[in-house]
Tab-separated table of N, CA and C in Angstrom:
chain	number	residue	atom	x	y	z
A	12	UNK	N	-21.313	-69.511	19.216
A	12	UNK	CA	-21.732	-69.400	17.876
A	12	UNK	C	-22.845	-70.418	17.590
A	13	UNK	N	-23.956	-69.796	16.923
A	13	UNK	CA	-25.014	-70.696	16.678
A	13	UNK	C	-24.998	-71.315	15.490
A	14	UNK	N	-25.170	-72.646	15.470
A	14	UNK	CA	-25.257	-73.473	14.229
A	14	UNK	C	-26.467	-74.271	14.045
A	15	UNK	N	-26.837	-74.455	12.926
A	15	UNK	CA	-27.987	-75.324	12.554
A	15	UNK	C	-27.579	-76.271	11.571
A	16	UNK	N	-27.674	-77.553	11.590
A	16	UNK	CA	-27.291	-78.631	10.841
A	16	UNK	C	-28.463	-79.516	10.455
A	17	UNK	N	-28.812	-79.239	9.159
A	17	UNK	CA	-29.882	-80.202	8.631
A	17	UNK	C	-29.320	-81.422	8.058
A	18	UNK	N	-30.265	-82.465	8.168
A	18	UNK	CA	-29.899	-83.790	7.611
A	18	UNK	C	-31.072	-84.520	7.149
A	19	UNK	N	-30.793	-85.580	6.337
A	19	UNK	CA	-32.027	-86.595	5.989
A	19	UNK	C	-32.508	-86.269	4.522
A	20	UNK	N	-31.872	-85.291	3.861
A	20	UNK	CA	-32.195	-85.189	2.402
A	20	UNK	C	-31.768	-86.352	1.603
A	21	UNK	N	-32.389	-86.482	0.447
A	21	UNK	CA	-31.875	-87.488	-0.376
A	21	UNK	C	-32.678	-87.533	-1.792
A	22	UNK	N	-32.472	-88.681	-2.482
A	22	UNK	CA	-33.224	-88.864	-3.743
A	22	UNK	C	-34.308	-89.841	-3.618
A	23	UNK	N	-35.519	-89.354	-3.791
A	23	UNK	CA	-36.796	-90.196	-3.492
A	23	UNK	C	-37.611	-90.317	-4.803
A	24	UNK	N	-38.513	-91.214	-4.638
A	24	UNK	CA	-39.491	-91.435	-5.599
A	24	UNK	C	-40.860	-90.766	-5.240
A	25	UNK	N	-41.709	-90.317	-6.126
A	25	UNK	CA	-42.910	-89.827	-5.799
A	25	UNK	C	-43.753	-90.727	-5.037
A	26	UNK	N	-44.398	-90.365	-3.988
A	26	UNK	CA	-45.186	-91.016	-3.103
A	26	UNK	C	-44.363	-91.560	-1.780
A	27	UNK	N	-42.937	-91.521	-1.797
A	27	UNK	CA	-42.076	-91.891	-0.644
A	27	UNK	C	-42.346	-90.984	0.495
A	28	UNK	N	-41.736	-91.392	1.570
A	28	UNK	CA	-41.715	-90.431	2.827
A	28	UNK	C	-40.379	-90.234	3.150
A	29	UNK	N	-40.138	-89.081	3.786
A	29	UNK	CA	-38.758	-88.684	4.211
A	29	UNK	C	-38.866	-87.820	5.442
A	30	UNK	N	-37.867	-88.032	6.304
A	30	UNK	CA	-37.879	-87.185	7.447
A	30	UNK	C	-36.546	-86.396	7.489
A	31	UNK	N	-36.612	-85.037	7.612
A	31	UNK	CA	-35.514	-84.144	7.849
A	31	UNK	C	-35.382	-83.858	9.427
A	32	UNK	N	-34.213	-83.679	9.668
A	32	UNK	CA	-33.771	-83.225	10.981
A	32	UNK	C	-32.962	-81.978	11.039
A	33	UNK	N	-33.176	-81.172	12.061
A	33	UNK	CA	-32.184	-79.956	12.108
A	33	UNK	C	-31.771	-79.978	13.570
A	34	UNK	N	-30.493	-80.060	13.866
A	34	UNK	CA	-29.984	-79.861	15.124
A	34	UNK	C	-29.304	-78.594	15.369
A	35	UNK	N	-29.741	-77.835	16.449
A	35	UNK	CA	-29.275	-76.626	16.852
A	35	UNK	C	-28.120	-76.579	17.822
A	36	UNK	N	-26.945	-75.982	17.775
A	36	UNK	CA	-26.024	-75.955	18.811
A	36	UNK	C	-25.768	-74.397	19.070
A	37	UNK	N	-25.323	-74.141	20.270
A	37	UNK	CA	-24.888	-72.713	20.538
A	37	UNK	C	-25.980	-71.829	21.287
A	38	UNK	N	-27.202	-72.365	21.312
A	38	UNK	CA	-28.266	-71.801	21.892
A	38	UNK	C	-29.565	-72.661	22.289
A	39	UNK	N	-30.309	-72.308	23.305
A	39	UNK	CA	-31.498	-73.015	23.526
A	39	UNK	C	-32.440	-72.675	22.442
A	40	UNK	N	-33.504	-73.587	22.278
A	40	UNK	CA	-34.516	-73.282	21.279
A	40	UNK	C	-35.845	-73.376	21.792
A	41	UNK	N	-36.027	-73.661	23.188
A	41	UNK	CA	-37.392	-73.914	23.724
A	41	UNK	C	-38.149	-72.462	23.712
A	42	UNK	N	-37.516	-71.263	23.650
A	42	UNK	CA	-38.160	-70.023	23.601
A	42	UNK	C	-38.345	-69.516	22.202
A	43	UNK	N	-37.965	-70.405	21.298
A	43	UNK	CA	-37.945	-69.718	19.884
A	43	UNK	C	-38.828	-70.598	18.953
A	44	UNK	N	-39.471	-69.841	17.922
A	44	UNK	CA	-40.124	-70.566	16.905
A	44	UNK	C	-39.200	-71.118	15.975
A	45	UNK	N	-39.481	-72.229	15.389
A	45	UNK	CA	-38.592	-72.810	14.288
A	45	UNK	C	-39.443	-73.075	13.033
A	46	UNK	N	-38.633	-73.225	12.047
A	46	UNK	CA	-39.341	-73.193	10.605
A	46	UNK	C	-38.523	-73.985	9.655
A	47	UNK	N	-39.155	-74.440	8.606
A	47	UNK	CA	-38.554	-75.000	7.528
A	47	UNK	C	-38.955	-74.129	6.176
A	48	UNK	N	-37.976	-73.871	5.437
A	48	UNK	CA	-38.186	-73.175	4.132
A	48	UNK	C	-37.477	-73.998	2.961
A	49	UNK	N	-37.818	-73.851	1.739
A	49	UNK	CA	-37.208	-74.490	0.669
A	49	UNK	C	-36.981	-73.534	-0.410
A	50	UNK	N	-36.005	-73.824	-1.254
A	50	UNK	CA	-35.585	-73.085	-2.406
A	50	UNK	C	-35.221	-73.980	-3.546
A	51	UNK	N	-35.635	-73.535	-4.678
A	51	UNK	CA	-35.186	-74.177	-5.953
A	51	UNK	C	-34.592	-72.940	-6.806
A	52	UNK	N	-33.586	-73.568	-7.668
A	52	UNK	CA	-32.823	-72.533	-8.495
A	52	UNK	C	-33.664	-71.642	-9.097
A	53	UNK	N	-33.360	-70.446	-8.987
A	53	UNK	CA	-33.877	-69.224	-9.796
A	53	UNK	C	-35.203	-68.748	-9.019
A	54	UNK	N	-35.564	-69.323	-7.918
A	54	UNK	CA	-36.772	-68.834	-7.206
A	54	UNK	C	-36.402	-68.398	-5.726
A	55	UNK	N	-37.207	-67.662	-5.177
A	55	UNK	CA	-37.036	-67.090	-3.900
A	55	UNK	C	-37.197	-68.384	-2.824
A	56	UNK	N	-36.632	-68.153	-1.749
A	56	UNK	CA	-36.846	-69.122	-0.779
A	56	UNK	C	-38.364	-68.987	-0.126
A	57	UNK	N	-39.073	-70.295	-0.108
A	57	UNK	CA	-40.313	-70.282	0.217
A	57	UNK	C	-40.703	-70.932	1.608
A	58	UNK	N	-41.683	-70.537	2.265
A	58	UNK	CA	-42.136	-71.132	3.493
A	58	UNK	C	-42.655	-72.532	3.493
A	59	UNK	N	-42.274	-73.470	4.259
A	59	UNK	CA	-42.944	-74.742	4.250
A	59	UNK	C	-43.743	-74.886	5.514
A	60	UNK	N	-43.055	-74.846	6.620
A	60	UNK	CA	-43.791	-75.019	7.867
A	60	UNK	C	-43.105	-74.392	9.055
A	61	UNK	N	-43.859	-74.067	10.160
A	61	UNK	CA	-43.245	-73.389	11.356
A	61	UNK	C	-43.928	-73.910	12.514
A	62	UNK	N	-43.256	-73.821	13.607
A	62	UNK	CA	-43.807	-74.312	14.915
A	62	UNK	C	-43.298	-73.440	15.948
A	63	UNK	N	-44.330	-73.001	16.917
A	63	UNK	CA	-44.020	-72.100	17.889
A	63	UNK	C	-43.714	-72.922	19.186
A	64	UNK	N	-43.365	-72.038	20.233
A	64	UNK	CA	-42.946	-72.546	21.511
A	64	UNK	C	-44.019	-73.672	22.040
A	65	UNK	N	-43.405	-74.629	22.633
A	65	UNK	CA	-44.249	-75.781	23.170
A	65	UNK	C	-45.130	-76.422	22.217
A	66	UNK	N	-44.843	-76.215	20.918
A	66	UNK	CA	-45.582	-76.831	19.825
A	66	UNK	C	-47.029	-76.444	19.736
A	67	UNK	N	-47.403	-75.173	20.368
A	67	UNK	CA	-48.816	-74.880	20.522
A	67	UNK	C	-49.364	-74.420	19.177
A	68	UNK	N	-48.542	-73.785	18.443
A	68	UNK	CA	-48.874	-73.443	17.078
A	68	UNK	C	-48.047	-73.951	15.964
A	69	UNK	N	-48.782	-74.509	14.922
A	69	UNK	CA	-47.964	-74.835	13.620
A	69	UNK	C	-48.523	-74.148	12.552
A	70	UNK	N	-47.767	-74.051	11.640
A	70	UNK	CA	-48.358	-73.349	10.202
A	70	UNK	C	-47.659	-74.074	9.189
A	71	UNK	N	-48.463	-74.242	7.986
A	71	UNK	CA	-47.938	-74.840	6.816
A	71	UNK	C	-48.342	-74.096	5.593
A	72	UNK	N	-47.568	-74.361	4.669
A	72	UNK	CA	-47.849	-73.810	3.252
A	72	UNK	C	-48.922	-74.698	2.698
A	73	UNK	N	-49.821	-74.084	2.002
A	73	UNK	CA	-50.830	-74.767	1.457
A	73	UNK	C	-50.533	-76.052	0.638
A	74	UNK	N	-49.244	-75.950	-0.081
A	74	UNK	CA	-48.867	-76.855	-0.875
A	74	UNK	C	-48.508	-78.206	-0.211
A	75	UNK	N	-48.108	-78.054	1.155
A	75	UNK	CA	-47.794	-79.179	1.871
A	75	UNK	C	-48.725	-79.698	2.863
A	76	UNK	N	-49.859	-78.954	3.307
A	76	UNK	CA	-50.792	-79.182	4.197
A	76	UNK	C	-51.399	-80.758	4.031
A	77	UNK	N	-51.427	-81.489	5.078
A	77	UNK	CA	-51.900	-82.724	4.935
A	77	UNK	C	-50.819	-83.796	4.594
A	78	UNK	N	-49.723	-83.341	4.164
A	78	UNK	CA	-48.521	-84.228	3.843
A	78	UNK	C	-47.330	-84.141	4.648
A	79	UNK	N	-47.071	-82.953	5.082
A	79	UNK	CA	-45.928	-82.682	5.891
A	79	UNK	C	-46.349	-82.382	7.351
A	80	UNK	N	-45.430	-82.682	8.288
A	80	UNK	CA	-45.668	-82.555	9.735
A	80	UNK	C	-44.563	-81.953	10.319
A	81	UNK	N	-44.439	-80.850	11.002
A	81	UNK	CA	-43.243	-80.187	11.632
A	81	UNK	C	-43.473	-80.574	13.120
A	82	UNK	N	-42.337	-80.970	13.741
A	82	UNK	CA	-42.364	-81.226	15.204
A	82	UNK	C	-41.005	-80.770	15.834
A	83	UNK	N	-40.870	-80.781	17.150
A	83	UNK	CA	-39.615	-80.357	17.678
A	83	UNK	C	-39.345	-81.131	18.996
A	84	UNK	N	-38.235	-81.283	19.348
A	84	UNK	CA	-37.698	-81.780	20.521
A	84	UNK	C	-36.804	-80.895	21.239
A	85	UNK	N	-37.277	-80.144	22.195
A	85	UNK	CA	-36.434	-79.151	22.686
A	85	UNK	C	-35.322	-79.520	23.562
A	86	UNK	N	-35.451	-80.660	24.156
A	86	UNK	CA	-34.365	-81.275	24.894
A	86	UNK	C	-33.259	-81.674	23.986
A	87	UNK	N	-33.434	-82.104	22.813
A	87	UNK	CA	-32.336	-82.498	21.882
A	87	UNK	C	-32.097	-81.234	20.927
A	88	UNK	N	-32.763	-80.228	21.101
A	88	UNK	CA	-32.542	-78.930	20.339
A	88	UNK	C	-32.711	-79.255	18.811
A	89	UNK	N	-33.642	-80.047	18.484
A	89	UNK	CA	-33.921	-80.489	16.994
A	89	UNK	C	-35.360	-80.340	16.656
A	90	UNK	N	-35.435	-79.855	15.418
A	90	UNK	CA	-36.752	-79.718	14.700
A	90	UNK	C	-36.731	-80.723	13.575
A	91	UNK	N	-37.901	-81.365	13.294
A	91	UNK	CA	-38.047	-82.337	12.278
A	91	UNK	C	-39.083	-81.722	11.359
A	92	UNK	N	-39.054	-82.446	10.105
A	92	UNK	CA	-39.943	-82.327	9.077
A	92	UNK	C	-40.271	-83.572	8.460
A	93	UNK	N	-41.404	-84.228	8.816
A	93	UNK	CA	-41.879	-85.471	8.300
A	93	UNK	C	-42.630	-85.160	7.010
A	94	UNK	N	-42.104	-85.663	5.888
A	94	UNK	CA	-42.634	-85.475	4.590
A	94	UNK	C	-43.130	-86.780	4.060
A	95	UNK	N	-44.419	-86.830	3.870
A	95	UNK	CA	-45.166	-88.033	3.253
A	95	UNK	C	-45.691	-87.555	1.845
A	96	UNK	N	-45.933	-88.601	1.099
A	96	UNK	CA	-46.581	-88.488	-0.258
A	96	UNK	C	-45.827	-87.404	-0.924
A	97	UNK	N	-44.521	-87.618	-1.193
A	97	UNK	CA	-43.613	-86.771	-1.806
A	97	UNK	C	-43.977	-86.502	-3.297
A	98	UNK	N	-43.830	-85.319	-3.708
A	98	UNK	CA	-44.202	-85.046	-5.148
A	98	UNK	C	-42.855	-84.549	-5.800
A	99	UNK	N	-42.786	-84.617	-7.165
A	99	UNK	CA	-41.536	-83.957	-7.791
A	99	UNK	C	-41.551	-82.537	-7.505
A	100	UNK	N	-42.689	-81.719	-7.264
A	100	UNK	CA	-42.550	-80.420	-6.984
A	100	UNK	C	-42.011	-80.074	-5.603
A	101	UNK	N	-41.842	-81.070	-4.886
A	101	UNK	CA	-41.202	-80.913	-3.459
A	101	UNK	C	-39.696	-80.937	-3.613
A	102	UNK	N	-39.219	-81.116	-4.675
A	102	UNK	CA	-37.771	-81.137	-4.979
A	102	UNK	C	-37.235	-79.610	-4.584
A	103	UNK	N	-36.278	-79.521	-3.751
A	103	UNK	CA	-35.687	-78.327	-3.421
A	103	UNK	C	-34.550	-78.535	-2.212
A	104	UNK	N	-33.802	-77.378	-2.030
A	104	UNK	CA	-33.055	-77.419	-0.963
A	104	UNK	C	-33.865	-77.028	0.315
A	105	UNK	N	-33.788	-77.798	1.361
A	105	UNK	CA	-34.641	-77.381	2.502
A	105	UNK	C	-33.684	-76.829	3.567
A	106	UNK	N	-34.097	-75.674	4.141
A	106	UNK	CA	-33.442	-74.927	5.174
A	106	UNK	C	-34.249	-74.912	6.493
A	107	UNK	N	-33.627	-75.044	7.625
A	107	UNK	CA	-34.305	-74.700	8.822
A	107	UNK	C	-33.837	-73.501	9.400
A	108	UNK	N	-34.598	-73.008	10.351
A	108	UNK	CA	-34.410	-71.570	10.793
A	108	UNK	C	-34.741	-71.448	12.170
A	109	UNK	N	-34.294	-70.438	12.923
A	109	UNK	CA	-34.723	-70.125	14.319
A	109	UNK	C	-35.014	-68.697	14.413
A	110	UNK	N	-36.091	-68.322	15.069
A	110	UNK	CA	-36.525	-67.013	15.331
A	110	UNK	C	-36.258	-66.739	16.824
A	111	UNK	N	-35.001	-65.971	16.980
A	111	UNK	CA	-34.566	-65.881	18.306
A	111	UNK	C	-35.328	-64.903	19.002
A	112	UNK	N	-36.216	-64.075	18.523
A	112	UNK	CA	-37.065	-62.958	19.052
A	112	UNK	C	-38.471	-63.260	19.014
A	113	UNK	N	-38.883	-64.621	19.241
A	113	UNK	CA	-40.331	-65.018	19.163
A	113	UNK	C	-41.145	-64.469	20.159
A	114	UNK	N	-42.208	-63.880	19.711
A	114	UNK	CA	-43.187	-63.300	20.687
A	114	UNK	C	-44.274	-64.330	20.976
A	115	UNK	N	-44.448	-64.525	22.281
A	115	UNK	CA	-45.291	-65.673	22.809
A	115	UNK	C	-45.252	-66.873	22.098
A	116	UNK	N	-46.358	-67.496	21.477
A	116	UNK	CA	-46.256	-68.651	20.875
A	116	UNK	C	-46.537	-68.669	19.368
A	117	UNK	N	-46.045	-67.505	18.743
A	117	UNK	CA	-46.289	-67.359	17.366
A	117	UNK	C	-45.369	-68.478	16.479
A	118	UNK	N	-45.819	-68.616	15.316
A	118	UNK	CA	-45.029	-69.504	14.452
A	118	UNK	C	-45.016	-68.803	13.084
A	119	UNK	N	-44.043	-67.730	12.976
A	119	UNK	CA	-44.028	-66.727	11.835
A	119	UNK	C	-43.714	-67.650	10.489
A	120	UNK	N	-44.282	-67.104	9.465
A	120	UNK	CA	-44.212	-67.659	8.156
A	120	UNK	C	-43.442	-67.014	7.078
A	121	UNK	N	-42.817	-65.813	7.538
A	121	UNK	CA	-41.933	-65.057	6.597
A	121	UNK	C	-40.513	-65.230	7.079
A	122	UNK	N	-39.605	-65.291	6.033
A	122	UNK	CA	-38.227	-65.471	6.358
A	122	UNK	C	-37.629	-64.542	7.012
A	123	UNK	N	-38.083	-63.206	6.901
A	123	UNK	CA	-37.340	-62.127	7.457
A	123	UNK	C	-37.359	-62.037	9.022
A	124	UNK	N	-38.219	-63.038	9.527
A	124	UNK	CA	-38.503	-63.036	11.001
A	124	UNK	C	-37.514	-64.028	11.717
A	125	UNK	N	-36.768	-64.744	10.849
A	125	UNK	CA	-35.761	-65.807	11.316
A	125	UNK	C	-34.378	-65.263	11.155
A	126	UNK	N	-33.566	-65.546	12.221
A	126	UNK	CA	-32.307	-64.865	12.126
A	126	UNK	C	-31.192	-65.852	12.181
A	127	UNK	N	-31.446	-67.179	12.288
A	127	UNK	CA	-30.383	-68.237	12.244
A	127	UNK	C	-30.842	-69.304	11.236
A	128	UNK	N	-29.825	-69.607	10.391
A	128	UNK	CA	-30.210	-70.530	9.364
A	128	UNK	C	-29.150	-71.540	9.238
A	129	UNK	N	-29.755	-72.797	8.859
A	129	UNK	CA	-28.730	-73.839	8.360
A	129	UNK	C	-28.340	-73.688	6.988
A	130	UNK	N	-27.423	-74.697	6.611
A	130	UNK	CA	-26.922	-74.632	5.307
A	130	UNK	C	-27.658	-75.379	4.257
A	131	UNK	N	-28.703	-76.056	4.688
A	131	UNK	CA	-29.609	-76.665	3.743
A	131	UNK	C	-29.249	-78.136	3.467
A	132	UNK	N	-30.342	-78.861	3.056
A	132	UNK	CA	-30.208	-80.413	2.699
A	132	UNK	C	-31.127	-80.451	1.460
A	133	UNK	N	-30.510	-81.168	0.359
A	133	UNK	CA	-31.222	-81.354	-0.846
A	133	UNK	C	-32.145	-82.558	-0.789
A	134	UNK	N	-33.390	-82.186	-1.216
A	134	UNK	CA	-34.308	-83.295	-1.404
A	134	UNK	C	-34.796	-83.342	-2.788
A	135	UNK	N	-34.663	-84.384	-3.490
A	135	UNK	CA	-35.067	-84.636	-4.927
A	135	UNK	C	-35.990	-85.639	-5.051
A	136	UNK	N	-36.983	-85.422	-5.740
A	136	UNK	CA	-38.088	-86.364	-5.743
A	136	UNK	C	-38.434	-86.507	-7.402
A	137	UNK	N	-38.217	-87.766	-7.815
A	137	UNK	CA	-38.439	-88.102	-9.181
A	137	UNK	C	-39.840	-88.775	-9.419
A	138	UNK	N	-40.507	-88.572	-10.673
A	138	UNK	CA	-41.636	-89.029	-10.816
A	138	UNK	C	-41.714	-90.522	-11.309
């Protein structure tokens, strides 16, 4: 059984930094793209960042470019999201995901390409 467990969320002030982690169990991740998405009440889940095999390719939503960094440690089966210069609009539940059918070194940006998901971790940023 594949499980993804996110951690690191919390209540922050604007301008703070936060690091999210997502640990995967039940499968290897070294051949898979990984991603972070986020969702706020009443809105669809939105792409945040993704990372391909061997970290060759990364992709970011425009709203987080230059502030967030995605990384991975395949030996620990963990993906990270370093979030700097947090803004109130970053408030959301953050989900990590695994694309178990990754082609080459792609880092997909659409949620339909990811087939395993975590339960989410809440990040709240106050102004």
